[in-house]
Coordinates of C-alpha atoms and ligand atoms in Angstrom, one line a residue:
M1 CA 176.4 -182.7 230.8
P2 CA 173.2 -181.7 229.0
I3 CA 170.9 -184.7 228.4
G4 CA 170.5 -183.8 224.8
L5 CA 172.2 -181.9 222.1
L6 CA 169.7 -181.4 219.3
K7 CA 170.7 -180.3 215.8
L8 CA 167.9 -179.1 213.4
G9 CA 169.3 -177.6 210.2
F10 CA 172.1 -175.3 211.3
N11 CA 170.9 -175.0 214.8
F12 CA 172.1 -176.7 218.0
M13 CA 170.0 -176.7 221.2
F14 CA 171.2 -178.0 224.6
L15 CA 168.5 -179.7 226.6
F16 CA 168.9 -179.9 230.4
K17 CA 166.8 -181.6 233.0
K18 CA 168.9 -181.0 236.1
I19 CA 170.0 -177.6 237.6
A20 CA 173.6 -178.3 238.2
P21 CA 174.7 -179.0 234.6
L22 CA 172.6 -176.1 233.4
Q23 CA 174.3 -173.8 235.9
Y24 CA 177.7 -175.1 234.9
Y25 CA 176.9 -174.3 231.2
L26 CA 175.5 -170.9 232.0
K27 CA 178.6 -170.1 234.0
A28 CA 180.7 -170.6 230.9
E29 CA 178.4 -168.3 229.1
R30 CA 178.9 -165.6 231.6
Q31 CA 182.7 -166.1 231.6
R32 CA 182.5 -165.4 227.8
K33 CA 180.7 -162.1 228.8
N34 CA 177.4 -163.3 227.1
T35 CA 174.2 -162.0 228.6
I36 CA 171.3 -164.3 229.3
G37 CA 167.7 -163.9 228.3
F38 CA 165.1 -166.1 229.9
V39 CA 161.7 -167.2 228.6
P40 CA 159.7 -169.2 231.2
T41 CA 156.9 -171.4 229.7
M42 CA 154.6 -174.3 230.6
G43 CA 155.1 -175.8 227.0
A44 CA 152.4 -176.5 224.4
L45 CA 154.3 -173.8 222.5
H46 CA 152.9 -171.6 219.9
E47 CA 154.0 -168.7 217.8
G48 CA 153.5 -166.4 220.8
H49 CA 156.1 -168.2 222.9
L50 CA 158.4 -168.4 219.8
T51 CA 158.1 -164.6 219.4
L52 CA 159.3 -164.1 223.0
V53 CA 162.3 -166.4 222.3
R54 CA 163.1 -164.5 219.1
Q55 CA 162.8 -161.1 220.9
A56 CA 165.1 -162.4 223.7
M57 CA 167.6 -163.7 220.9
Q58 CA 167.8 -160.3 219.5
Q59 CA 168.9 -158.8 222.7
H60 CA 171.1 -161.5 224.3
E61 CA 173.8 -163.9 223.2
C62 CA 172.4 -166.8 225.2
V63 CA 168.7 -167.5 225.4
V64 CA 167.3 -170.1 227.9
C65 CA 163.6 -171.2 227.5
S66 CA 162.1 -173.4 230.3
I67 CA 159.2 -175.8 230.0
F68 CA 157.7 -176.7 233.4
V69 CA 154.0 -177.2 234.1
N70 CA 154.1 -175.7 237.5
P71 CA 151.6 -177.5 239.8
T72 CA 151.6 -174.7 242.6
Q73 CA 149.8 -172.3 240.2
F74 CA 146.7 -174.5 239.5
N75 CA 144.0 -174.2 241.9
D76 CA 141.9 -176.7 240.0
T77 CA 143.4 -180.3 239.5
T78 CA 141.4 -180.9 236.5
D79 CA 142.8 -177.9 234.9
L80 CA 146.3 -179.1 235.6
E81 CA 145.5 -182.6 234.3
K82 CA 144.0 -181.2 231.2
Y83 CA 146.8 -178.7 230.6
P84 CA 148.1 -179.6 227.0
R85 CA 151.6 -181.2 227.0
T86 CA 153.4 -181.6 223.7
P87 CA 157.1 -181.9 224.7
L88 CA 158.5 -183.3 221.4
K89 CA 156.9 -180.8 219.3
D90 CA 158.0 -178.0 221.6
I91 CA 161.7 -179.3 221.4
E92 CA 161.4 -179.2 217.7
L93 CA 160.0 -175.7 217.6
L94 CA 162.6 -174.3 220.0
A95 CA 165.5 -175.8 218.1
K96 CA 164.1 -174.6 214.8
V97 CA 163.9 -171.0 216.0
G98 CA 167.5 -171.2 217.3
C99 CA 166.9 -171.3 221.1
Q100 CA 170.2 -172.1 222.6
V101 CA 169.2 -173.8 225.8
L102 CA 166.0 -175.6 226.9
F103 CA 165.5 -176.4 230.6
M104 CA 162.8 -179.1 231.2
P105 CA 163.0 -180.0 234.8
D106 CA 160.8 -182.5 236.7
V107 CA 158.7 -181.3 239.7
S108 CA 161.2 -182.8 242.2
E109 CA 164.0 -180.8 240.6
V110 CA 162.2 -177.4 241.0
Y111 CA 160.6 -178.3 244.3
P112 CA 163.0 -180.7 246.0
A113 CA 161.6 -182.1 249.3
D114 CA 164.6 -181.0 251.4
V115 CA 164.8 -177.4 250.2
K116 CA 162.5 -174.6 251.4
I117 CA 161.3 -172.7 248.4
K118 CA 160.2 -169.2 248.9
S119 CA 156.4 -168.9 248.5
D120 CA 155.5 -166.2 251.1
F121 CA 154.7 -163.5 248.6
S122 CA 152.1 -160.9 249.4
F123 CA 150.6 -158.8 246.6
G124 CA 148.1 -156.6 248.5
N125 CA 145.2 -155.9 246.1
L126 CA 147.0 -156.9 243.0
D127 CA 146.1 -160.5 243.3
K128 CA 142.7 -159.9 244.7
V129 CA 141.1 -159.0 241.4
M130 CA 140.3 -160.6 238.1
E131 CA 142.4 -163.8 237.7
G132 CA 143.3 -163.6 241.4
A133 CA 139.7 -163.4 242.4
F134 CA 138.7 -166.4 240.3
R135 CA 141.8 -168.5 240.7
P136 CA 142.7 -168.3 244.4
G137 CA 146.3 -168.9 245.1
H138 CA 147.2 -168.9 241.3
F139 CA 149.6 -165.8 241.4
K140 CA 151.4 -166.9 244.6
G141 CA 152.2 -170.1 242.6
V142 CA 153.3 -168.0 239.6
A143 CA 155.5 -165.8 241.8
Q144 CA 157.0 -168.8 243.5
V145 CA 157.9 -170.7 240.3
V146 CA 159.2 -167.6 238.5
N147 CA 161.4 -166.6 241.5
R148 CA 162.7 -170.1 241.7
L149 CA 163.4 -170.3 238.0
L150 CA 165.2 -166.9 238.1
E151 CA 167.4 -168.1 241.0
I152 CA 168.3 -171.1 238.9
V153 CA 169.0 -169.4 235.6
Q154 CA 170.1 -165.9 236.9
P155 CA 169.4 -164.2 233.6
E156 CA 169.8 -160.4 232.8
A157 CA 166.2 -160.3 231.4
L158 CA 162.9 -162.1 231.5
Y159 CA 160.5 -162.1 228.7
M160 CA 156.7 -162.4 229.3
G161 CA 153.7 -161.9 227.1
Q162 CA 151.1 -159.1 227.6
K163 CA 148.3 -161.6 227.1
D164 CA 148.8 -162.4 230.8
Y165 CA 148.8 -158.7 231.8
Q166 CA 148.0 -159.3 235.4
Q167 CA 150.7 -162.0 235.6
V168 CA 153.2 -159.4 234.3
K169 CA 152.3 -157.0 236.9
I170 CA 152.5 -159.6 239.7
V171 CA 156.0 -160.6 238.4
E172 CA 157.1 -157.1 238.3
E173 CA 155.9 -156.6 241.9
M174 CA 157.8 -159.8 242.9
L175 CA 161.0 -158.6 241.3
T176 CA 160.6 -155.3 243.3
Q177 CA 160.0 -157.2 246.6
T178 CA 163.0 -159.5 246.0
H179 CA 165.3 -156.5 245.0
S180 CA 165.9 -158.3 241.7
K181 CA 168.0 -156.7 239.0
V182 CA 166.4 -158.8 236.3
Q183 CA 164.9 -156.6 233.5
L184 CA 161.2 -157.5 232.8
V185 CA 160.3 -157.2 229.2
M186 CA 156.6 -157.4 228.3
C187 CA 156.0 -158.4 224.7
S188 CA 152.9 -157.7 222.6
T189 CA 150.2 -160.3 222.4
L190 CA 150.3 -162.3 219.2
R191 CA 147.0 -162.9 217.5
E192 CA 145.3 -165.1 214.9
A193 CA 144.2 -163.6 211.8
D194 CA 140.6 -163.0 213.1
G195 CA 142.1 -161.4 216.4
L196 CA 142.0 -164.3 218.8
A197 CA 145.0 -164.1 221.1
L198 CA 147.3 -167.2 220.7
S199 CA 147.1 -169.4 223.6
S200 CA 147.9 -173.1 224.5
R201 CA 144.3 -173.5 225.3
N202 CA 143.0 -172.6 221.8
V203 CA 143.6 -176.3 220.6
R204 CA 140.9 -177.4 222.9
L205 CA 138.2 -175.3 221.1
N206 CA 136.0 -177.2 218.7
A207 CA 135.6 -175.6 215.2
E208 CA 132.4 -173.6 216.1
L209 CA 133.8 -172.2 219.3
R210 CA 137.1 -171.5 217.6
S211 CA 135.3 -169.5 215.0
N212 CA 133.2 -167.6 217.4
A213 CA 136.1 -166.8 219.8
K214 CA 136.9 -163.9 217.7
I215 CA 134.1 -162.1 219.7
I216 CA 136.7 -161.5 222.5
H217 CA 139.0 -159.4 220.4
Q218 CA 136.2 -157.7 218.7
T219 CA 134.7 -156.7 222.0
L220 CA 138.0 -155.3 223.2
L221 CA 138.4 -153.3 220.1
Q222 CA 134.9 -151.9 220.6
A223 CA 135.7 -151.2 224.3
K224 CA 138.7 -149.2 223.0
E225 CA 136.5 -147.2 220.7
M226 CA 134.0 -146.5 223.4
A227 CA 137.0 -145.3 225.6
V228 CA 138.0 -142.9 222.9
D229 CA 134.4 -141.6 222.7
H230 CA 134.5 -141.0 226.5
F231 CA 132.0 -143.6 227.6
S232 CA 132.4 -144.5 231.3
P233 CA 134.1 -147.7 232.3
K234 CA 130.8 -148.9 233.7
D235 CA 129.0 -148.3 230.5
I236 CA 131.9 -150.0 228.6
Q237 CA 131.8 -153.0 230.9
A238 CA 127.9 -153.4 230.6
F239 CA 128.3 -153.4 226.9
A240 CA 131.2 -155.9 226.8
I241 CA 129.5 -158.4 229.2
K242 CA 126.3 -158.4 227.1
N243 CA 128.3 -158.6 223.7
L244 CA 130.4 -161.5 225.0
D245 CA 127.2 -163.5 226.2
I246 CA 126.7 -165.5 223.0
P247 CA 125.8 -169.2 222.7
G248 CA 128.6 -171.3 224.1
F249 CA 130.4 -168.5 225.7
R250 CA 130.1 -167.1 229.2
P251 CA 132.0 -164.0 230.2
E252 CA 133.5 -164.4 233.8
Y253 CA 134.7 -160.9 234.1
F254 CA 135.3 -157.8 232.0
E255 CA 137.1 -155.1 233.9
I256 CA 138.6 -151.7 233.1
V257 CA 141.4 -151.3 235.4
D258 CA 144.3 -148.9 236.2
G259 CA 147.2 -150.6 234.3
Q260 CA 149.6 -150.2 237.4
T261 CA 147.4 -151.1 240.4
L262 CA 144.9 -153.3 238.5
Q263 CA 142.0 -151.7 240.5
P264 CA 138.8 -151.1 238.6
L265 CA 138.6 -147.5 237.4
E266 CA 135.5 -145.4 237.9
R267 CA 136.4 -142.9 235.3
L268 CA 139.0 -142.7 232.5
S269 CA 141.0 -139.9 233.9
N270 CA 144.4 -138.4 232.8
G271 CA 147.5 -139.9 234.1
K272 CA 146.3 -143.5 234.4
V273 CA 146.7 -146.1 231.8
P274 CA 143.3 -148.0 231.5
V275 CA 143.5 -151.6 230.6
A276 CA 140.4 -153.7 229.6
C277 CA 140.9 -157.3 230.9
T278 CA 138.6 -160.2 230.3
A279 CA 138.2 -163.9 231.1
V280 CA 135.5 -165.8 229.0
W281 CA 134.5 -169.4 229.1
A282 CA 134.0 -171.0 225.7
D283 CA 132.3 -174.3 226.9
D284 CA 134.9 -175.6 229.3
V285 CA 137.9 -173.7 227.9
R286 CA 138.8 -170.5 229.7
L287 CA 140.2 -167.7 227.5
I288 CA 141.8 -164.5 228.8
D289 CA 142.7 -161.4 226.8
N290 CA 143.2 -157.6 227.4
M291 CA 143.8 -154.4 225.6
I292 CA 145.5 -151.2 226.7
L293 CA 142.8 -148.6 226.0
I294 CA 144.8 -145.5 225.1
Ligands
PAF1 O1 152.5 -168.0 231.7 C1 152.9 -169.1 231.9 O2 153.1 -169.9 231.1 C2 153.3 -169.4 233.4 O3 152.4 -168.8 234.3 C3 154.7 -169.2 233.8 C4 155.0 -167.7 233.7 C5 155.6 -169.9 232.8 C6 155.0 -169.7 235.2 O4 154.7 -171.0 235.3

């Protein structure tokens, strides 16, 4: 039994906290030949997440969204504690867009003490750069939880946002390593009117930082123009780091990488998809963004 059946307007949404009843429900969906699309999230939902749900709903009869703040992907306990949690608002938003199933498990349900959950992933150089270099262990935690959630939900397709480009590539590699048949769908980043990428962390920006945070998208756009004008990755990087270094902001990295291997590119050569990826501190809020440069 779901623990809740929510009705908002004409939409019903089933809310599960336990694996067994969720799987029982999904088995019936499969018997009706319905395909399942899955959107994993950590909650504090915004329009970016809802767009993933809407996209999944266009392609699947049954869409499952999960809300689970995964402790194993936080290398910093303060970051975990400060992570925004807005469960009631999230439930309302999901029901309003017509999401059919919400899975909201506790930590003990995802990581039961008596079950060994696979965590021995190895990503070579993919997780040694950028987010991986600054957040040790982060991607192993992401791979662990996404793999675990996929085992539970067993969807046909998994929807993730391009804003976390490196995360998408890690999950792609994890799916290859586990011989998974799940289709990974990367959806474009949703932005505010001034270009700031939607993120659960944006609510922590004060008015001044929020206004100045548009510098991140502007810098990425300028990087794209420089790439078109054949500037070298090194020159683009030097420009970007300087441009992002405004009062209240501190760029942590700005890299131009091969979109597949995520390794820094020395030149913008044919055949490789260059992606500019950046992480910037706005006071104590860490913002990331990226742009495919061709
Ligand atoms: O991007 C996120 O919100 C999380 O890393 C994910 C994919 C839900 C795994 O916890």
